[in-house]
């Protein structure tokens, strides 16, 4: 029974008593006023109404991958800045790109009674089942950000991140566009992929292969022209150098992020070839660095991947803290793509409006 109802009952009984008293005095000659003994008003202590959580009550354990790229730096800033804006407590953990560090941190957050929300940017697609089950037992809200994982969906509230498969398909469509000026039998594309095991790399590779056939691009793996660049410039440059030593019969290259595309561009130029003319380059993330190479024309297209996920992720976590489990198990990020053909001036203006 809510407090207000209890109060109404008390008032009704009180009023009844008063009315009774009135009627008794109004209808009978004055004698010793009858003692009206109202039944005791039972005011059971009102049950505590369910607590309504606000951001001030939110204590987050955030397990980040590391600081491997411009995208990641923007993603980290999004969580740190938004935490300040909303007044929530953020315990930030940088796993230095080591899965074992993520597991250790997850376990520690599970054991921390002050933490009520755990946010994970998963380095890998597997390996989290035990800590996810531990979190469920401990009553923590778990939200996946950026990367999906292969775990039972009952072990987390929701996943907020990109459709990497769709991004991979955009890679293929952009590369087919880039190769329009090349003979049909000269559509050999090298792939510098993201970190092995990362959902972003797995799904971008899958999406690319789903659509590369639209313009006769052979599978880079079948050409022995697919290798991880581990999201970074130096390693990706070395990979592209090795590809070019193996064969000059390469007309395109996709980098699973901007750093990998930039590493490929550096290698292409050092081999005396012209990126954007001899070899067409497509990257991903659409960071400020990626935009520089779109503006110079050395990168043909940059597939956007939105790192500014914190507002959506924190909002989802607050819903879950308040028992609202209405979100779907995946909330895809909204993102587009950019092309050198938009022109240096237009791209420079767009860059001015972007936060990363
Ligand atoms: C994509 C993200 C990837 C970026 C890379 O959502 O997971 O990880 O594309 C980053 O830059 O390292």
mmCIF file of C-alpha atoms and ligand atoms in Angstrom:
data_model
loop_
_atom_site.group_PDB
_atom_site.id
_atom_site.type_symbol
_atom_site.label_atom_id
_atom_site.label_comp_id
_atom_site.label_asym_id
_atom_site.label_seq_id
_atom_site.Cartn_x
_atom_site.Cartn_y
_atom_site.Cartn_z
ATOM 1 C CA UNK A 1 0.000 0.000 0.000
ATOM 2 C CA UNK A 2 1.546 3.336 -0.958
ATOM 3 C CA UNK A 3 2.098 6.079 1.541
ATOM 4 C CA UNK A 4 -0.497 8.339 -0.061
ATOM 5 C CA UNK A 5 -3.127 5.582 0.076
ATOM 6 C CA UNK A 6 -2.323 4.974 3.712
ATOM 7 C CA UNK A 7 -2.722 8.677 4.299
ATOM 8 C CA UNK A 8 -6.081 8.711 2.448
ATOM 9 C CA UNK A 9 -7.348 5.829 4.569
ATOM 10 C CA UNK A 10 -6.197 7.603 7.713
ATOM 11 C CA UNK A 11 -7.940 10.786 6.593
ATOM 12 C CA UNK A 12 -11.088 8.889 5.621
ATOM 13 C CA UNK A 13 -11.196 7.218 9.020
ATOM 14 C CA UNK A 14 -10.431 10.571 10.668
ATOM 15 C CA UNK A 15 -13.143 12.325 8.649
ATOM 16 C CA UNK A 16 -15.566 9.513 9.354
ATOM 17 C CA UNK A 17 -14.819 9.874 13.028
ATOM 18 C CA UNK A 18 -15.295 13.661 12.814
ATOM 19 C CA UNK A 19 -18.521 13.270 10.811
ATOM 20 C CA UNK A 20 -19.726 10.669 13.238
ATOM 21 C CA UNK A 21 -18.915 13.044 16.079
ATOM 22 C CA UNK A 22 -20.741 15.847 14.196
ATOM 23 C CA UNK A 23 -23.798 13.679 13.529
ATOM 24 C CA UNK A 24 -23.811 12.400 17.073
ATOM 25 C CA UNK A 25 -23.738 15.921 18.468
ATOM 26 C CA UNK A 26 -26.179 17.149 15.832
ATOM 27 C CA UNK A 27 -28.794 14.493 16.438
ATOM 28 C CA UNK A 28 -28.912 13.886 20.168
ATOM 29 C CA UNK A 29 -29.487 16.178 23.213
ATOM 30 C CA UNK A 30 -26.338 17.274 24.862
ATOM 31 C CA UNK A 31 -25.334 14.618 27.297
ATOM 32 C CA UNK A 32 -21.847 13.627 28.155
ATOM 33 C CA UNK A 33 -20.480 13.475 24.724
ATOM 34 C CA UNK A 34 -20.115 9.851 23.760
ATOM 35 C CA UNK A 35 -16.545 8.854 23.575
ATOM 36 C CA UNK A 36 -16.076 7.924 19.957
ATOM 37 C CA UNK A 37 -13.349 5.383 19.748
ATOM 38 C CA UNK A 38 -12.365 5.053 16.186
ATOM 39 C CA UNK A 39 -10.770 1.792 15.197
ATOM 40 C CA UNK A 40 -7.014 2.212 15.264
ATOM 41 C CA UNK A 41 -5.788 3.457 11.934
ATOM 42 C CA UNK A 42 -3.419 0.820 10.736
ATOM 43 C CA UNK A 43 -0.600 2.667 9.142
ATOM 44 C CA UNK A 44 1.622 -0.161 8.043
ATOM 45 C CA UNK A 45 4.976 1.311 7.310
ATOM 46 C CA UNK A 46 4.748 2.040 3.580
ATOM 47 C CA UNK A 47 7.064 -0.294 1.646
ATOM 48 C CA UNK A 48 10.028 1.593 0.337
ATOM 49 C CA UNK A 49 9.204 2.640 -3.222
ATOM 50 C CA UNK A 50 11.709 1.220 -5.690
ATOM 51 C CA UNK A 51 14.737 3.523 -5.721
ATOM 52 C CA UNK A 52 15.046 5.630 -8.874
ATOM 53 C CA UNK A 53 18.682 5.663 -9.903
ATOM 54 C CA UNK A 54 20.240 8.753 -11.407
ATOM 55 C CA UNK A 55 23.691 9.214 -12.909
ATOM 56 C CA UNK A 56 24.882 10.369 -9.487
ATOM 57 C CA UNK A 57 24.282 6.798 -8.281
ATOM 58 C CA UNK A 58 26.168 5.219 -11.190
ATOM 59 C CA UNK A 59 29.632 3.800 -10.488
ATOM 60 C CA UNK A 60 31.147 2.398 -13.684
ATOM 61 C CA UNK A 61 33.984 -0.054 -14.156
ATOM 62 C CA UNK A 62 35.073 0.617 -17.765
ATOM 63 C CA UNK A 63 37.424 -1.940 -19.340
ATOM 64 C CA UNK A 64 39.004 -0.352 -22.433
ATOM 65 C CA UNK A 65 41.102 -2.282 -24.999
ATOM 66 C CA UNK A 66 44.114 0.014 -24.873
ATOM 67 C CA UNK A 67 45.203 3.116 -26.805
ATOM 68 C CA UNK A 68 46.013 1.561 -30.175
ATOM 69 C CA UNK A 69 44.504 4.141 -32.527
ATOM 70 C CA UNK A 70 43.036 7.574 -33.011
ATOM 71 C CA UNK A 71 39.631 5.939 -32.939
ATOM 72 C CA UNK A 72 40.380 4.418 -29.537
ATOM 73 C CA UNK A 73 41.580 7.755 -28.150
ATOM 74 C CA UNK A 74 38.306 9.355 -29.250
ATOM 75 C CA UNK A 75 36.327 6.472 -27.745
ATOM 76 C CA UNK A 76 38.131 6.855 -24.394
ATOM 77 C CA UNK A 77 37.613 10.631 -24.406
ATOM 78 C CA UNK A 78 33.912 10.113 -25.072
ATOM 79 C CA UNK A 79 33.562 8.028 -21.893
ATOM 80 C CA UNK A 80 35.715 10.296 -19.740
ATOM 81 C CA UNK A 81 34.117 13.574 -20.894
ATOM 82 C CA UNK A 82 30.562 12.253 -20.734
ATOM 83 C CA UNK A 83 31.145 10.841 -17.229
ATOM 84 C CA UNK A 84 32.130 14.332 -16.062
ATOM 85 C CA UNK A 85 29.156 15.939 -17.790
ATOM 86 C CA UNK A 86 26.688 13.502 -16.241
ATOM 87 C CA UNK A 87 28.297 13.397 -12.797
ATOM 88 C CA UNK A 88 28.789 9.645 -12.699
ATOM 89 C CA UNK A 89 31.835 7.929 -11.202
ATOM 90 C CA UNK A 90 34.101 6.337 -13.810
ATOM 91 C CA UNK A 91 36.747 3.744 -12.881
ATOM 92 C CA UNK A 92 38.726 3.587 -16.141
ATOM 93 C CA UNK A 93 40.972 0.593 -16.886
ATOM 94 C CA UNK A 94 43.337 0.450 -19.897
ATOM 95 C CA UNK A 95 44.032 -3.233 -20.679
ATOM 96 C CA UNK A 96 47.085 -2.398 -22.824
ATOM 97 C CA UNK A 97 45.574 -4.629 -25.545
ATOM 98 C CA UNK A 98 45.992 -7.764 -23.397
ATOM 99 C CA UNK A 99 42.981 -10.050 -22.954
ATOM 100 C CA UNK A 100 44.295 -11.366 -19.640
ATOM 101 C CA UNK A 101 44.331 -7.818 -18.302
ATOM 102 C CA UNK A 102 40.691 -7.350 -19.306
ATOM 103 C CA UNK A 103 39.699 -10.545 -17.481
ATOM 104 C CA UNK A 104 41.589 -9.512 -14.328
ATOM 105 C CA UNK A 105 39.986 -6.061 -14.324
ATOM 106 C CA UNK A 106 36.536 -7.508 -14.956
ATOM 107 C CA UNK A 107 36.950 -9.860 -11.975
ATOM 108 C CA UNK A 108 38.094 -6.971 -9.750
ATOM 109 C CA UNK A 109 35.106 -4.841 -10.744
ATOM 110 C CA UNK A 110 32.842 -7.804 -10.008
ATOM 111 C CA UNK A 111 34.306 -7.958 -6.499
ATOM 112 C CA UNK A 112 33.969 -4.208 -5.917
ATOM 113 C CA UNK A 113 30.670 -3.572 -4.050
ATOM 114 C CA UNK A 114 30.697 0.091 -5.080
ATOM 115 C CA UNK A 115 30.614 -0.733 -8.823
ATOM 116 C CA UNK A 116 27.076 -1.206 -10.198
ATOM 117 C CA UNK A 117 27.828 -0.981 -13.948
ATOM 118 C CA UNK A 118 30.569 -2.680 -15.990
ATOM 119 C CA UNK A 119 31.286 -1.540 -19.554
ATOM 120 C CA UNK A 120 33.506 -3.689 -21.780
ATOM 121 C CA UNK A 121 35.255 -2.873 -25.069
ATOM 122 C CA UNK A 122 36.204 -6.464 -25.866
ATOM 123 C CA UNK A 123 39.600 -7.187 -27.345
ATOM 124 C CA UNK A 124 38.454 -10.617 -28.442
ATOM 125 C CA UNK A 125 35.149 -12.313 -29.276
ATOM 126 C CA UNK A 126 35.649 -15.098 -26.725
ATOM 127 C CA UNK A 127 37.115 -15.605 -23.254
ATOM 128 C CA UNK A 128 34.662 -13.621 -21.091
ATOM 129 C CA UNK A 129 32.062 -16.231 -20.082
ATOM 130 C CA UNK A 130 33.340 -16.804 -16.534
ATOM 131 C CA UNK A 131 33.572 -13.114 -15.607
ATOM 132 C CA UNK A 132 30.217 -12.405 -17.269
ATOM 133 C CA UNK A 133 28.578 -15.147 -15.183
ATOM 134 C CA UNK A 134 30.309 -13.782 -12.079
ATOM 135 C CA UNK A 135 28.950 -10.308 -12.899
ATOM 136 C CA UNK A 136 25.423 -11.673 -13.290
ATOM 137 C CA UNK A 137 25.663 -13.382 -9.884
ATOM 138 C CA UNK A 138 26.993 -10.165 -8.386
ATOM 139 C CA UNK A 139 24.040 -8.233 -9.845
ATOM 140 C CA UNK A 140 26.162 -5.911 -11.994
ATOM 141 C CA UNK A 141 24.726 -4.242 -15.116
ATOM 142 C CA UNK A 142 26.987 -5.199 -18.051
ATOM 143 C CA UNK A 143 26.979 -3.226 -21.310
ATOM 144 C CA UNK A 144 29.238 -4.092 -24.283
ATOM 145 C CA UNK A 145 30.503 -1.040 -26.178
ATOM 146 C CA UNK A 146 32.244 -0.926 -29.569
ATOM 147 C CA UNK A 147 32.905 -4.631 -30.030
ATOM 148 C CA UNK A 148 30.465 -7.566 -30.005
ATOM 149 C CA UNK A 149 31.436 -10.920 -28.386
ATOM 150 C CA UNK A 150 30.355 -14.560 -28.796
ATOM 151 C CA UNK A 151 28.627 -14.960 -25.415
ATOM 152 C CA UNK A 152 25.129 -15.900 -24.273
ATOM 153 C CA UNK A 153 23.058 -12.727 -24.623
ATOM 154 C CA UNK A 154 21.602 -13.295 -21.143
ATOM 155 C CA UNK A 155 25.032 -12.450 -19.740
ATOM 156 C CA UNK A 156 24.912 -8.774 -20.723
ATOM 157 C CA UNK A 157 22.241 -6.088 -21.024
ATOM 158 C CA UNK A 158 23.001 -4.852 -24.547
ATOM 159 C CA UNK A 159 25.771 -4.244 -27.095
ATOM 160 C CA UNK A 160 26.171 -0.737 -28.506
ATOM 161 C CA UNK A 161 28.515 -0.699 -31.483
ATOM 162 C CA UNK A 162 28.957 -0.685 -35.236
ATOM 163 C CA UNK A 163 27.737 -3.090 -37.851
ATOM 164 C CA UNK A 164 31.229 -4.128 -38.909
ATOM 165 C CA UNK A 165 29.874 -6.488 -41.550
ATOM 166 C CA UNK A 166 28.109 -3.538 -43.184
ATOM 167 C CA UNK A 167 31.364 -1.574 -42.930
ATOM 168 C CA UNK A 168 33.143 -4.425 -44.735
ATOM 169 C CA UNK A 169 30.540 -4.326 -47.481
ATOM 170 C CA UNK A 170 31.133 -0.565 -47.771
ATOM 171 C CA UNK A 171 34.876 -1.329 -48.178
ATOM 172 C CA UNK A 172 34.038 -3.546 -51.181
ATOM 173 C CA UNK A 173 31.609 -1.083 -52.762
ATOM 174 C CA UNK A 174 34.124 1.771 -52.401
ATOM 175 C CA UNK A 175 36.962 -0.366 -53.815
ATOM 176 C CA UNK A 176 34.820 -1.410 -56.813
ATOM 177 C CA UNK A 177 34.204 2.300 -57.370
ATOM 178 C CA UNK A 178 37.927 3.034 -57.058
ATOM 179 C CA UNK A 179 38.891 0.306 -59.561
ATOM 180 C CA UNK A 180 36.468 1.440 -62.268
ATOM 181 C CA UNK A 181 39.389 2.800 -64.290
ATOM 182 C CA UNK A 182 41.356 -0.459 -64.101
ATOM 183 C CA UNK A 183 41.032 -3.419 -66.519
ATOM 184 C CA UNK A 184 38.657 -6.118 -65.261
ATOM 185 C CA UNK A 185 41.537 -8.539 -64.722
ATOM 186 C CA UNK A 186 43.458 -5.938 -62.716
ATOM 187 C CA UNK A 187 41.346 -5.867 -59.557
ATOM 188 C CA UNK A 188 43.857 -7.389 -57.157
ATOM 189 C CA UNK A 189 43.301 -5.961 -53.667
ATOM 190 C CA UNK A 190 45.526 -6.490 -50.606
ATOM 191 C CA UNK A 191 44.001 -6.538 -47.118
ATOM 192 C CA UNK A 192 45.689 -5.215 -43.986
ATOM 193 C CA UNK A 193 43.321 -6.491 -41.328
ATOM 194 C CA UNK A 194 42.726 -5.516 -37.711
ATOM 195 C CA UNK A 195 43.916 -7.451 -34.660
ATOM 196 C CA UNK A 196 43.307 -11.200 -34.894
ATOM 197 C CA UNK A 197 40.243 -12.211 -32.867
ATOM 198 C CA UNK A 198 38.695 -8.736 -32.728
ATOM 199 C CA UNK A 199 35.061 -8.643 -33.878
ATOM 200 C CA UNK A 200 35.798 -5.451 -35.830
ATOM 201 C CA UNK A 201 38.416 -7.320 -37.879
ATOM 202 C CA UNK A 202 36.460 -10.555 -38.224
ATOM 203 C CA UNK A 203 33.270 -8.863 -39.416
ATOM 204 C CA UNK A 204 34.911 -6.253 -41.673
ATOM 205 C CA UNK A 205 36.785 -9.076 -43.429
ATOM 206 C CA UNK A 206 33.531 -11.055 -43.749
ATOM 207 C CA UNK A 207 31.561 -8.090 -45.108
ATOM 208 C CA UNK A 208 34.281 -7.273 -47.657
ATOM 209 C CA UNK A 209 34.207 -10.852 -48.960
ATOM 210 C CA UNK A 210 30.405 -10.792 -49.212
ATOM 211 C CA UNK A 211 30.538 -7.993 -51.814
ATOM 212 C CA UNK A 212 34.022 -8.027 -53.424
ATOM 213 C CA UNK A 213 32.710 -10.300 -56.167
ATOM 214 C CA UNK A 214 30.429 -7.487 -57.381
ATOM 215 C CA UNK A 215 33.377 -6.189 -59.435
ATOM 216 C CA UNK A 216 35.543 -9.315 -59.693
ATOM 217 C CA UNK A 217 37.917 -8.644 -56.805
ATOM 218 C CA UNK A 218 39.607 -11.965 -55.921
ATOM 219 C CA UNK A 219 39.779 -12.948 -52.250
ATOM 220 C CA UNK A 220 42.958 -11.339 -50.841
ATOM 221 C CA UNK A 221 43.561 -14.521 -48.843
ATOM 222 C CA UNK A 222 43.705 -16.558 -52.069
ATOM 223 C CA UNK A 223 46.342 -14.124 -53.359
ATOM 224 C CA UNK A 224 48.321 -14.388 -50.102
ATOM 225 C CA UNK A 225 47.756 -10.648 -49.728
ATOM 226 C CA UNK A 226 45.908 -10.615 -46.400
ATOM 227 C CA UNK A 227 47.694 -10.055 -43.080
ATOM 228 C CA UNK A 228 47.021 -8.248 -39.799
ATOM 229 C CA UNK A 229 48.567 -4.835 -39.216
ATOM 230 C CA UNK A 230 47.391 -4.882 -35.557
ATOM 231 C CA UNK A 231 45.610 -1.528 -35.994
ATOM 232 C CA UNK A 232 48.933 0.383 -36.229
ATOM 233 C CA UNK A 233 50.943 2.360 -38.812
ATOM 234 C CA UNK A 234 54.424 0.776 -38.464
ATOM 235 C CA UNK A 235 53.289 -2.836 -38.616
ATOM 236 C CA UNK A 236 50.897 -2.078 -41.508
ATOM 237 C CA UNK A 237 53.657 -0.308 -43.453
ATOM 238 C CA UNK A 238 55.873 -3.376 -43.021
ATOM 239 C CA UNK A 239 53.058 -5.658 -44.193
ATOM 240 C CA UNK A 240 52.484 -3.574 -47.342
ATOM 241 C CA UNK A 241 56.243 -3.431 -48.036
ATOM 242 C CA UNK A 242 56.344 -7.233 -47.900
ATOM 243 C CA UNK A 243 53.311 -7.485 -50.214
ATOM 244 C CA UNK A 244 54.973 -5.161 -52.754
ATOM 245 C CA UNK A 245 58.199 -7.157 -52.594
ATOM 246 C CA UNK A 246 56.149 -10.260 -53.400
ATOM 247 C CA UNK A 247 54.266 -8.691 -56.336
ATOM 248 C CA UNK A 248 53.664 -5.352 -58.000
ATOM 249 C CA UNK A 249 50.391 -6.717 -59.411
ATOM 250 C CA UNK A 250 48.308 -4.980 -56.738
ATOM 251 C CA UNK A 251 45.725 -2.363 -57.718
ATOM 252 C CA UNK A 252 44.054 -1.729 -54.378
ATOM 253 C CA UNK A 253 44.484 -2.089 -50.613
ATOM 254 C CA UNK A 254 41.996 -1.972 -47.745
ATOM 255 C CA UNK A 255 43.122 -1.096 -44.222
ATOM 256 C CA UNK A 256 40.706 -2.132 -41.453
ATOM 257 C CA UNK A 257 41.373 1.235 -39.831
ATOM 258 C CA UNK A 258 42.996 4.549 -40.798
ATOM 259 C CA UNK A 259 46.350 3.726 -39.231
ATOM 260 C CA UNK A 260 46.607 0.580 -41.370
ATOM 261 C CA UNK A 261 45.614 2.464 -44.535
ATOM 262 C CA UNK A 262 48.196 5.187 -43.733
ATOM 263 C CA UNK A 263 50.905 2.557 -43.206
ATOM 264 C CA UNK A 264 50.045 1.116 -46.635
ATOM 265 C CA UNK A 265 50.190 4.589 -48.234
ATOM 266 C CA UNK A 266 53.667 5.168 -46.775
ATOM 267 C CA UNK A 267 54.888 1.829 -48.178
ATOM 268 C CA UNK A 268 53.330 2.507 -51.607
ATOM 269 C CA UNK A 269 55.077 5.873 -51.841
ATOM 270 C CA UNK A 270 58.436 4.442 -50.716
ATOM 271 C CA UNK A 271 58.078 1.841 -53.476
ATOM 272 C CA UNK A 272 57.915 4.707 -55.990
ATOM 273 C CA UNK A 273 54.202 4.208 -56.663
ATOM 274 C CA UNK A 274 51.367 6.757 -56.367
ATOM 275 C CA UNK A 275 48.569 6.030 -53.895
ATOM 276 C CA UNK A 276 45.250 7.117 -55.389
ATOM 277 C CA UNK A 277 46.554 6.442 -58.904
ATOM 278 C CA UNK A 278 48.673 3.263 -59.129
ATOM 279 C CA UNK A 279 47.150 1.647 -56.037
ATOM 280 C CA UNK A 280 43.756 2.690 -54.637
ATOM 281 C CA UNK A 281 43.483 2.845 -50.831
ATOM 282 C CA UNK A 282 40.369 2.493 -48.644
ATOM 283 C CA UNK A 283 40.528 2.923 -44.855
ATOM 284 C CA UNK A 284 38.098 2.941 -41.933
ATOM 285 C CA UNK A 285 37.264 4.995 -38.826
ATOM 286 C CA UNK A 286 37.242 8.416 -40.618
ATOM 287 C CA UNK A 287 39.529 9.990 -38.016
ATOM 288 C CA UNK A 288 41.201 13.369 -38.507
ATOM 289 C CA UNK A 289 44.322 11.564 -39.756
ATOM 290 C CA UNK A 290 42.253 9.626 -42.264
ATOM 291 C CA UNK A 291 40.698 12.867 -43.480
ATOM 292 C CA UNK A 292 44.184 14.280 -44.210
ATOM 293 C CA UNK A 293 44.750 11.495 -46.759
ATOM 294 C CA UNK A 294 41.275 11.897 -48.264
ATOM 295 C CA UNK A 295 42.002 15.611 -48.721
ATOM 296 C CA UNK A 296 45.369 14.851 -50.372
ATOM 297 C CA UNK A 297 43.649 12.288 -52.630
ATOM 298 C CA UNK A 298 45.966 9.488 -51.454
ATOM 299 C CA UNK A 299 43.059 7.688 -49.769
ATOM 300 C CA UNK A 300 40.070 7.034 -52.054
ATOM 301 C CA UNK A 301 37.468 6.437 -49.342
ATOM 302 C CA UNK A 302 37.221 6.326 -45.554
ATOM 303 C CA UNK A 303 34.458 4.199 -43.983
ATOM 304 C CA UNK A 304 33.199 5.936 -40.845
ATOM 305 C CA UNK A 305 33.071 4.107 -37.515
ATOM 306 C CA UNK A 306 31.598 6.122 -34.657
ATOM 307 C CA UNK A 307 33.703 6.155 -31.432
ATOM 308 C CA UNK A 308 31.511 8.677 -29.581
ATOM 309 C CA UNK A 309 29.351 5.999 -27.951
ATOM 310 C CA UNK A 310 29.430 7.026 -24.276
ATOM 311 C CA UNK A 311 26.142 8.984 -24.086
ATOM 312 C CA UNK A 312 24.199 6.036 -25.561
ATOM 313 C CA UNK A 313 26.056 3.498 -23.407
ATOM 314 C CA UNK A 314 25.572 5.388 -20.123
ATOM 315 C CA UNK A 315 21.899 5.969 -20.956
ATOM 316 C CA UNK A 316 21.440 2.242 -21.565
ATOM 317 C CA UNK A 317 23.152 1.407 -18.265
ATOM 318 C CA UNK A 318 20.920 3.842 -16.354
ATOM 319 C CA UNK A 319 17.835 2.250 -17.911
ATOM 320 C CA UNK A 320 19.034 -1.159 -16.716
ATOM 321 C CA UNK A 321 19.759 0.142 -13.203
ATOM 322 C CA UNK A 322 16.135 1.302 -13.089
ATOM 323 C CA UNK A 323 14.869 -2.057 -14.269
ATOM 324 C CA UNK A 324 14.045 -0.966 -17.816
ATOM 325 C CA UNK A 325 15.303 -3.854 -19.936
ATOM 326 C CA UNK A 326 13.472 -2.740 -23.088
ATOM 327 C CA UNK A 327 16.561 -2.189 -25.264
ATOM 328 C CA UNK A 328 17.367 -4.812 -27.929
ATOM 329 C CA UNK A 329 20.481 -6.931 -27.457
ATOM 330 C CA UNK A 330 22.262 -4.820 -30.092
ATOM 331 C CA UNK A 331 21.951 -1.083 -30.748
ATOM 332 C CA UNK A 332 23.886 -0.426 -34.012
ATOM 333 C CA UNK A 333 25.838 2.830 -34.278
ATOM 334 C CA UNK A 334 24.842 5.334 -36.983
ATOM 335 C CA UNK A 335 27.708 6.077 -39.397
ATOM 336 C CA UNK A 336 28.513 7.001 -43.021
ATOM 337 C CA UNK A 337 31.541 7.198 -45.328
ATOM 338 C CA UNK A 338 33.657 9.867 -46.987
ATOM 339 C CA UNK A 339 35.334 10.046 -50.415
ATOM 340 C CA UNK A 340 38.282 11.985 -51.826
ATOM 341 C CA UNK A 341 35.933 12.856 -54.705
ATOM 342 C CA UNK A 342 33.995 15.140 -52.353
ATOM 343 C CA UNK A 343 36.900 17.542 -52.855
ATOM 344 C CA UNK A 344 39.549 18.999 -50.552
ATOM 345 C CA UNK A 345 37.565 22.127 -49.666
ATOM 346 C CA UNK A 346 34.360 20.256 -48.727
ATOM 347 C CA UNK A 347 36.303 17.630 -46.746
ATOM 348 C CA UNK A 348 38.256 20.352 -44.923
ATOM 349 C CA UNK A 349 34.969 21.991 -43.917
ATOM 350 C CA UNK A 350 33.540 18.657 -42.733
ATOM 351 C CA UNK A 351 36.693 17.969 -40.730
ATOM 352 C CA UNK A 352 36.223 21.247 -38.845
ATOM 353 C CA UNK A 353 32.872 19.954 -37.561
ATOM 354 C CA UNK A 354 34.175 16.633 -36.290
ATOM 355 C CA UNK A 355 35.285 15.824 -32.736
ATOM 356 C CA UNK A 356 38.001 13.299 -33.666
HETATM 357 C C1 LIG B 1 36.016 -0.121 -34.336
HETATM 358 C C2 LIG B 1 37.101 -0.333 -33.319
HETATM 359 C C3 LIG B 1 38.409 -0.535 -33.984
HETATM 360 C C4 LIG B 1 38.819 0.655 -34.819
HETATM 361 C C5 LIG B 1 40.280 0.639 -34.597
HETATM 362 O O1 LIG B 1 34.787 0.028 -33.680
HETATM 363 O O2 LIG B 1 36.823 -1.459 -32.539
HETATM 364 O O3 LIG B 1 39.371 -0.705 -32.970
HETATM 365 O O4 LIG B 1 38.465 0.544 -36.167
HETATM 366 C C6 LIG B 1 40.343 0.320 -33.125
HETATM 367 O O5 LIG B 1 40.900 1.853 -34.896
HETATM 368 O O6 LIG B 1 41.578 -0.097 -32.737
#
